[in-house]
PDB file of C-alpha atoms in Angstrom:
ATOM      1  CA  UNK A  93      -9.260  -1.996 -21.515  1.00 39.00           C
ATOM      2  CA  UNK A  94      -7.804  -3.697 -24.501  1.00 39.00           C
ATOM      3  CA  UNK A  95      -8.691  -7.718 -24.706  1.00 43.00           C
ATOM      4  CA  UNK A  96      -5.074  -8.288 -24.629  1.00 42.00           C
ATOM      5  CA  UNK A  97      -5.314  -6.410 -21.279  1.00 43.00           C
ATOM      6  CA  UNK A  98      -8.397  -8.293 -20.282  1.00 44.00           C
ATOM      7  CA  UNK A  99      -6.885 -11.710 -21.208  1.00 42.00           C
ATOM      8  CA  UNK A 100      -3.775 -10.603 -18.191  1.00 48.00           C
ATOM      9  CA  UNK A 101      -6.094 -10.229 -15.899  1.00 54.00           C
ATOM     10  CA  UNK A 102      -8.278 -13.287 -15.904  1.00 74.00           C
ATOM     11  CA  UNK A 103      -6.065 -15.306 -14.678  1.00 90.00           C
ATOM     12  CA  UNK A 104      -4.925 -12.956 -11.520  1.00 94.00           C
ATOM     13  CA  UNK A 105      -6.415 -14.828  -8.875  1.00 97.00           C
ATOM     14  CA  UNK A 106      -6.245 -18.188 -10.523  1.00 96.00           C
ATOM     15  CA  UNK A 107      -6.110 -21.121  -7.418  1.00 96.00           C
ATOM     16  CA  UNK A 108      -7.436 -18.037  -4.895  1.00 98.00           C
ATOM     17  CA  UNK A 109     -10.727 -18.755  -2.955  1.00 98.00           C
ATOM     18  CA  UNK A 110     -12.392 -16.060  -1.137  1.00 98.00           C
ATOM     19  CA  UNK A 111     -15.193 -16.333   1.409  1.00 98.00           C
ATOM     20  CA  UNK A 112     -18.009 -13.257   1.248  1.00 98.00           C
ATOM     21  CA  UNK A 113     -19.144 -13.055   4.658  1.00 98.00           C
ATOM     22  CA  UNK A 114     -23.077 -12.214   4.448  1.00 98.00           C
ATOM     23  CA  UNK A 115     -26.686 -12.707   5.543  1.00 98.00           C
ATOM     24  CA  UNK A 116     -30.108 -11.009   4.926  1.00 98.00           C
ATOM     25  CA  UNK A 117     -29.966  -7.164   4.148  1.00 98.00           C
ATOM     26  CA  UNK A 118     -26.536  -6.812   2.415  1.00 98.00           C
ATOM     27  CA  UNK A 119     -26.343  -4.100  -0.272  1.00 98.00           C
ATOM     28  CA  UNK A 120     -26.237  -5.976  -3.341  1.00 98.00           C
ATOM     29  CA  UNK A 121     -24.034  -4.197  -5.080  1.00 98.00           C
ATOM     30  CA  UNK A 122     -21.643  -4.361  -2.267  1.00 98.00           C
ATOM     31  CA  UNK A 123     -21.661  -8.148  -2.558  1.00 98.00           C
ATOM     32  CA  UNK A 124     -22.326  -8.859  -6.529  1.00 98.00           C
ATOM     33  CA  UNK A 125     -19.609  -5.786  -7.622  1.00 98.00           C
ATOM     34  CA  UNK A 126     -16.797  -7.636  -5.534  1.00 98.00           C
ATOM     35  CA  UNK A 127     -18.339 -11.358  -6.639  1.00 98.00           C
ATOM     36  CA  UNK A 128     -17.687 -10.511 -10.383  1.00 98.00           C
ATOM     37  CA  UNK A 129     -14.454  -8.760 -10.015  1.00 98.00           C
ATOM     38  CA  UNK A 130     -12.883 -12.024  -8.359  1.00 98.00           C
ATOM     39  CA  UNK A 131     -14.335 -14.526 -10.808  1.00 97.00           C
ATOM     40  CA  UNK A 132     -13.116 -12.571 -13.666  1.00 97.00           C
ATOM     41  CA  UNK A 133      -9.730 -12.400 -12.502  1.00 97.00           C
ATOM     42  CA  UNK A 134      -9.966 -15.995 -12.211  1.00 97.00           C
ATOM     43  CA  UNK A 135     -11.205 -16.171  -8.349  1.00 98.00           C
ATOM     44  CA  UNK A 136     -13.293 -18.624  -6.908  1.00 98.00           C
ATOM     45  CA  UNK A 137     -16.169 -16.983  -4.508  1.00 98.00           C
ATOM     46  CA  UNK A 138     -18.120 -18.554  -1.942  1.00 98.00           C
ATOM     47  CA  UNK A 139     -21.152 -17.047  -0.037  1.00 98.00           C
ATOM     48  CA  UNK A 140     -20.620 -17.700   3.462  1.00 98.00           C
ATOM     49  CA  UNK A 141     -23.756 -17.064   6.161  1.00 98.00           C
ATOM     50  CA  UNK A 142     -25.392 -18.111   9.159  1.00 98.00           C
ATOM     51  CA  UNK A 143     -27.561 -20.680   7.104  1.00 98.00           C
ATOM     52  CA  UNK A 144     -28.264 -22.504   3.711  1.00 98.00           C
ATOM     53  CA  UNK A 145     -30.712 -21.575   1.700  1.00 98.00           C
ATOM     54  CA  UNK A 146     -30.811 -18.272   0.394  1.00 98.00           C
ATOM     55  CA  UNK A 147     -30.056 -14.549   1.591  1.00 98.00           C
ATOM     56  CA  UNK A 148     -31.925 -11.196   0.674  1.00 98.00           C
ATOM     57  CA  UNK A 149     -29.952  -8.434  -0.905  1.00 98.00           C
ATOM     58  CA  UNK A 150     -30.956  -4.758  -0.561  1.00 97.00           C
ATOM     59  CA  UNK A 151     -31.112  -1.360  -3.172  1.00 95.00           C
ATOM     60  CA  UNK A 152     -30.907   0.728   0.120  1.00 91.00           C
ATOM     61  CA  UNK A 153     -34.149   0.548   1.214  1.00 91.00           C
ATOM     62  CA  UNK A 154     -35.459  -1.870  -1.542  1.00 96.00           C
ATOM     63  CA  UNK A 155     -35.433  -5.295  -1.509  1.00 96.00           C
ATOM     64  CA  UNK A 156     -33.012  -6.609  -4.196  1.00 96.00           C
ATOM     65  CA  UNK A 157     -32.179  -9.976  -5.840  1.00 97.00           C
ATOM     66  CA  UNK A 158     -31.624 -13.088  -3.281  1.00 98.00           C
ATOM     67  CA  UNK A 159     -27.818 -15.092  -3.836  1.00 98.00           C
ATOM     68  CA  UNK A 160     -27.567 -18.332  -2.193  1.00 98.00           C
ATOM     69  CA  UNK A 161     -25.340 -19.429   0.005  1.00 98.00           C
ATOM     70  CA  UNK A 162     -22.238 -21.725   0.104  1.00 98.00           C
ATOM     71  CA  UNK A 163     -21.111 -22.737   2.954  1.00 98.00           C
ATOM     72  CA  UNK A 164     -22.504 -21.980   6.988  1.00 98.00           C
ATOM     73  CA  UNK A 165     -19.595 -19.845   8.847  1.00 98.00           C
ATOM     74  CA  UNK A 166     -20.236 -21.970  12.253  1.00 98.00           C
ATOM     75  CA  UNK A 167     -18.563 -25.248   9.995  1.00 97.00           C
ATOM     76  CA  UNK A 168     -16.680 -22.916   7.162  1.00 98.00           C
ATOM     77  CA  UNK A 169     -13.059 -23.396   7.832  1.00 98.00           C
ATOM     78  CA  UNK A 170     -11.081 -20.185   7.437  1.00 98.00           C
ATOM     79  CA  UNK A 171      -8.103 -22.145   6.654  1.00 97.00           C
ATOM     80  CA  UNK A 172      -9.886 -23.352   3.065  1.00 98.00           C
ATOM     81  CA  UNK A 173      -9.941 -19.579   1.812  1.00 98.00           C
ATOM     82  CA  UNK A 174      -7.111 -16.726   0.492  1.00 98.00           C
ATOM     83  CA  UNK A 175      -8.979 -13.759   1.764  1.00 98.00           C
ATOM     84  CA  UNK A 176     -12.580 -12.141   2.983  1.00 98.00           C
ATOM     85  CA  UNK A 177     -15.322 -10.249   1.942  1.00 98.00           C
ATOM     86  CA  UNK A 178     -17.645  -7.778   3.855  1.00 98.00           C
ATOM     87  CA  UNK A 179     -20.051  -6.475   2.057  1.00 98.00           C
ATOM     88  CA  UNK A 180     -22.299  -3.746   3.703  1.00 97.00           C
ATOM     89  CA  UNK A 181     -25.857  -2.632   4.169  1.00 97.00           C
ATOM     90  CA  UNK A 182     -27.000  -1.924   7.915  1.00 95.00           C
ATOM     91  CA  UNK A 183     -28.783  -5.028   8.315  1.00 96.00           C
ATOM     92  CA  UNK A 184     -26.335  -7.663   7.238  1.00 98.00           C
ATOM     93  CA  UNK A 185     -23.613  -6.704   9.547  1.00 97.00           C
ATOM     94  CA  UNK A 186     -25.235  -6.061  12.891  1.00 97.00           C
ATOM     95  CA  UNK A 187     -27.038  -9.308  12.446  1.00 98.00           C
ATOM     96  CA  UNK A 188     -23.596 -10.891  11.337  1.00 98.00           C
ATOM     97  CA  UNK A 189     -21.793  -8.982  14.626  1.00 97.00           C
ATOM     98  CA  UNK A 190     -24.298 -10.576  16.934  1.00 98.00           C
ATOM     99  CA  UNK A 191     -23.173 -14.311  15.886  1.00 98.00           C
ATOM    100  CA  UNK A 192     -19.996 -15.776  17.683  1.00 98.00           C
ATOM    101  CA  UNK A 193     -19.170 -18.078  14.734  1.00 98.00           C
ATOM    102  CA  UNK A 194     -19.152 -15.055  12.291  1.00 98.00           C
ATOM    103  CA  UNK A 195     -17.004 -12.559  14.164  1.00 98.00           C
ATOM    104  CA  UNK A 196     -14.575 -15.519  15.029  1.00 98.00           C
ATOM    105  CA  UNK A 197     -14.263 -16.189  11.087  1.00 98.00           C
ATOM    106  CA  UNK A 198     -12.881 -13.114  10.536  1.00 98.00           C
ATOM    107  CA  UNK A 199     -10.884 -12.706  13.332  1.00 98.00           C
ATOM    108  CA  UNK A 200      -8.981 -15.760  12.125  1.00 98.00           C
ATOM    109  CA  UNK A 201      -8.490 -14.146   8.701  1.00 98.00           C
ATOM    110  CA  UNK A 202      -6.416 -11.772  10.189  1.00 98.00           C
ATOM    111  CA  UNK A 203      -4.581 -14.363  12.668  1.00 97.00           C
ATOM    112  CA  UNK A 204      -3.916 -15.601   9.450  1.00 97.00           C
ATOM    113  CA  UNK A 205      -2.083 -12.988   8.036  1.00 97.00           C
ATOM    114  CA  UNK A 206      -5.371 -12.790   4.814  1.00 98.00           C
ATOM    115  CA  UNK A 207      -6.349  -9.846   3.203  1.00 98.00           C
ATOM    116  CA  UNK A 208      -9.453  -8.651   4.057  1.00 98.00           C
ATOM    117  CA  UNK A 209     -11.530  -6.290   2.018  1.00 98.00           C
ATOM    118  CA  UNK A 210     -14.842  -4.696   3.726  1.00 98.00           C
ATOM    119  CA  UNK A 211     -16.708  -1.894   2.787  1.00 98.00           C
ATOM    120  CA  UNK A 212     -19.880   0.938   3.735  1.00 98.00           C
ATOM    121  CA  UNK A 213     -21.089  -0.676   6.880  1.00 98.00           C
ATOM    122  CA  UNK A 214     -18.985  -3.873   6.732  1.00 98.00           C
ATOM    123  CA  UNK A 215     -16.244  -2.591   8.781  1.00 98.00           C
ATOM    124  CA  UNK A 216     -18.548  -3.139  12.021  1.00 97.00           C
ATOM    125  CA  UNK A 217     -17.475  -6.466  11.846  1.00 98.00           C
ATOM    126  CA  UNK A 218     -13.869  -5.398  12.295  1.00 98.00           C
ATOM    127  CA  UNK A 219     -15.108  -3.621  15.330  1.00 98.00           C
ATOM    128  CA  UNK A 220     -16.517  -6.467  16.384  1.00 97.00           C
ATOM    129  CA  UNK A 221     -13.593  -8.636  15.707  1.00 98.00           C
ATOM    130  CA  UNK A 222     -10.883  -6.667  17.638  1.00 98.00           C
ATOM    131  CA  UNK A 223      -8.992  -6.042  14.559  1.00 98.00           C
ATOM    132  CA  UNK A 224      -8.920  -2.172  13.989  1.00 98.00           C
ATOM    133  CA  UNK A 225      -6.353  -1.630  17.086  1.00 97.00           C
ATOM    134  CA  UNK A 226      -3.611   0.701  14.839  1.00 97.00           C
ATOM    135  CA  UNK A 227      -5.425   0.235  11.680  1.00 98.00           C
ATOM    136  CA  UNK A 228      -5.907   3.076   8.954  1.00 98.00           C
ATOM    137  CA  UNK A 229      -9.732   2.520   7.357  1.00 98.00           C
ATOM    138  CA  UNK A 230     -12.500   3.973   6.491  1.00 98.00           C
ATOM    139  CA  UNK A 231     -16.535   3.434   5.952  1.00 98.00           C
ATOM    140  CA  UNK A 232     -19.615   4.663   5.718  1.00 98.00           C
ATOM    141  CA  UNK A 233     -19.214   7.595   7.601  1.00 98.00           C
ATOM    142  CA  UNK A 234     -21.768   6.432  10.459  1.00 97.00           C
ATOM    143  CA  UNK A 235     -19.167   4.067  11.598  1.00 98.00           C
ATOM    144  CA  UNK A 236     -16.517   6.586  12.137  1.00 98.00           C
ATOM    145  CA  UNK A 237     -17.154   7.005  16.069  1.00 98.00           C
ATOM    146  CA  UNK A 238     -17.433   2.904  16.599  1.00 98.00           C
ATOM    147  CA  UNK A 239     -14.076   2.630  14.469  1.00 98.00           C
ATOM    148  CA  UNK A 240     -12.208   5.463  16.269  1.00 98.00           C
ATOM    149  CA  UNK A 241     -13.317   4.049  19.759  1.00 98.00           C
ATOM    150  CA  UNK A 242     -11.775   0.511  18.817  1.00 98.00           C
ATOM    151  CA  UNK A 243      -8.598   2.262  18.027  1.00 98.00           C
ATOM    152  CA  UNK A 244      -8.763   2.394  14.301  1.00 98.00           C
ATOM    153  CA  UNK A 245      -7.226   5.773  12.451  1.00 98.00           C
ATOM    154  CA  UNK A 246     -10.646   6.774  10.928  1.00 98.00           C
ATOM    155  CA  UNK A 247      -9.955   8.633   7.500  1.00 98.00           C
ATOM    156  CA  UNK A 248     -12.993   9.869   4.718  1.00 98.00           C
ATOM    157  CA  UNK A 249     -10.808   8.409   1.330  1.00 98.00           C
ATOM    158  CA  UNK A 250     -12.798   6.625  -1.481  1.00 98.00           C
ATOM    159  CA  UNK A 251     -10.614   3.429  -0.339  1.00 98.00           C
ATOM    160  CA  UNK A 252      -7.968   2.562   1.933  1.00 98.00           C
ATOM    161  CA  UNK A 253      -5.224  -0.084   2.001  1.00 98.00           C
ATOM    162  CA  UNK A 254      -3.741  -1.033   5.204  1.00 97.00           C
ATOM    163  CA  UNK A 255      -1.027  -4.643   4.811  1.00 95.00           C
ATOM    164  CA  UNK A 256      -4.034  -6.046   3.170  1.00 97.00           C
ATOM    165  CA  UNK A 257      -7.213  -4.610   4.949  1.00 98.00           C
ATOM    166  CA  UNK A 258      -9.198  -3.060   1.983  1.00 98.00           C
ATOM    167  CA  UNK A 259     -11.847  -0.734   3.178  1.00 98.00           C
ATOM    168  CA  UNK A 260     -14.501   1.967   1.445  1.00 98.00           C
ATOM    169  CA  UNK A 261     -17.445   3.965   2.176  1.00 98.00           C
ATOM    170  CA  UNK A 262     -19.869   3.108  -0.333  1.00 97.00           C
ATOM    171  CA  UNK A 263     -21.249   1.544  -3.559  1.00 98.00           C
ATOM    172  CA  UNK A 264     -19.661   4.969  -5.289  1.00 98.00           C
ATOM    173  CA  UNK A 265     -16.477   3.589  -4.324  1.00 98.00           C
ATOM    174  CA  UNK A 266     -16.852   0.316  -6.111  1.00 98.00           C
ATOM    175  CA  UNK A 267     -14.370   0.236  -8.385  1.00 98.00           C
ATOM    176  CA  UNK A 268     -11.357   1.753  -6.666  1.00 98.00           C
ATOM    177  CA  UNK A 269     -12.169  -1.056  -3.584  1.00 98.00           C
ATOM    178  CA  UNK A 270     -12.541  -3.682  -6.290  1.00 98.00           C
ATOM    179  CA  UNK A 271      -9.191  -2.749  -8.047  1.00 98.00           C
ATOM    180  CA  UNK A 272      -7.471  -2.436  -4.758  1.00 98.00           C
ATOM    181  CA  UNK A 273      -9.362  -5.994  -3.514  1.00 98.00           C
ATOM    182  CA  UNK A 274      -7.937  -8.055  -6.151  1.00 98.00           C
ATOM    183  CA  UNK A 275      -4.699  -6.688  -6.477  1.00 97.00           C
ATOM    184  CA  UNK A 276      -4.199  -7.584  -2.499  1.00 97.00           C
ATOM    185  CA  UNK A 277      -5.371 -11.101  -2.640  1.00 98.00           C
ATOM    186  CA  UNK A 278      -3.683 -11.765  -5.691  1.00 97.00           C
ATOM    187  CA  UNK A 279      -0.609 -10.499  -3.196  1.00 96.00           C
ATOM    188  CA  UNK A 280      -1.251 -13.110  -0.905  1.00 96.00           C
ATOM    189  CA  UNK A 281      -0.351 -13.172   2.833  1.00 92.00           C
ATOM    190  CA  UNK A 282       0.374  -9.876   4.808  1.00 92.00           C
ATOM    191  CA  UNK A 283       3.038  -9.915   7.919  1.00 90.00           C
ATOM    192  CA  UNK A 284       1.342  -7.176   9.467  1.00 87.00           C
ATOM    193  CA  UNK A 285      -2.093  -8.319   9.078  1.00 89.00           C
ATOM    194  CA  UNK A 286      -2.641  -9.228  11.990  1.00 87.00           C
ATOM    195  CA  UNK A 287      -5.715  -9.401  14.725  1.00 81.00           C
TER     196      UNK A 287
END
């Protein structure tokens, strides 16, 4: 990429705030890969969790670096952002799944018509959430059954866009979700995205 190129770019999601949705045993990549895309095209992130402090990222089965958190989801006001993260790793989402607050959170992203971008294991939380009803995603491929039983159309593609939803199956589809991620915030509102 040329720096004239990178100079257009920057300023893509200039004024956009976007909420990753995460607690203990995310994949790291999953979380920092999507972090950095947004701030360099001129995104503001926020980690968003169950608690403050700090949360504990994961190499697959290694622990990885700890990223502190923002804002608590039971008092984080989905209103405030443009769109929504899930990042995976099979820890971080079923904890997230079992926690009212954090499964209403996304729900309203999608009452609200927000693009929401979740990938590998993430997309539990859009089983969780009710939101998968008609929808064409994919995930880590563990997740198929749970998505085609909540009425998703289930599909093995490096990443899938759906009026907004963003999904992939894992950290080797990085940059393909990441592209597709920030050129659907920077889009804005969906009609059809809808919970």
């Amino acid at each position: 990429m040329s720096n004239k190129q990178k100079s257009e770019c920057t300023d893509e999601l200039k004024g956009k705030r976007v909420a990753i949705l995460a607690t203990d045993g995310f994949e790291q990549v999953e979380l920092t890969r999507p972090r950095d895309a947004i701030t360099e095209a001129g995104g503001d992130v926020q980690i968003v969790s169950l608690d403050m402090g700090e949360i504990q990222g994961m190499h697959h089965d290694q622990l990885g670096d700890k990223v502190t958190v923002d804002a608590i989801v039971a008092s984080a006001n989905p209103h405030d952002y443009d769109a929504l993260v899930l990042p995976g790793g099979v820890q971080n989402p079923d904890t997230l799944r079992k926690s009212a607050d954090a499964v209403e959170f996304v729900r309203a992203f999608f009452e609200q018509h927000k693009p929401v971008a979740a990938i590998c294991h993430g997309p539990w939380m859009l089983v969780e959430a009710g939101v998968v009803q008609g929808r064409r995603v994919t995930s880590y491929a563990s997740l198929k059954t749970d998505l085609i039983n909540a009425g998703a159309n289930w599909v093995d593609e490096e990443c899938v866009c759906d009026e907004g939803l963003v999904t992939s199956r894992t950290p080797e589809d990085l940059t393909a979700f990441c592209e597709k991620m920030v050129e659907e915030i920077a889009e804005g509102k969906h009609a059809a995205q809808v919970a």
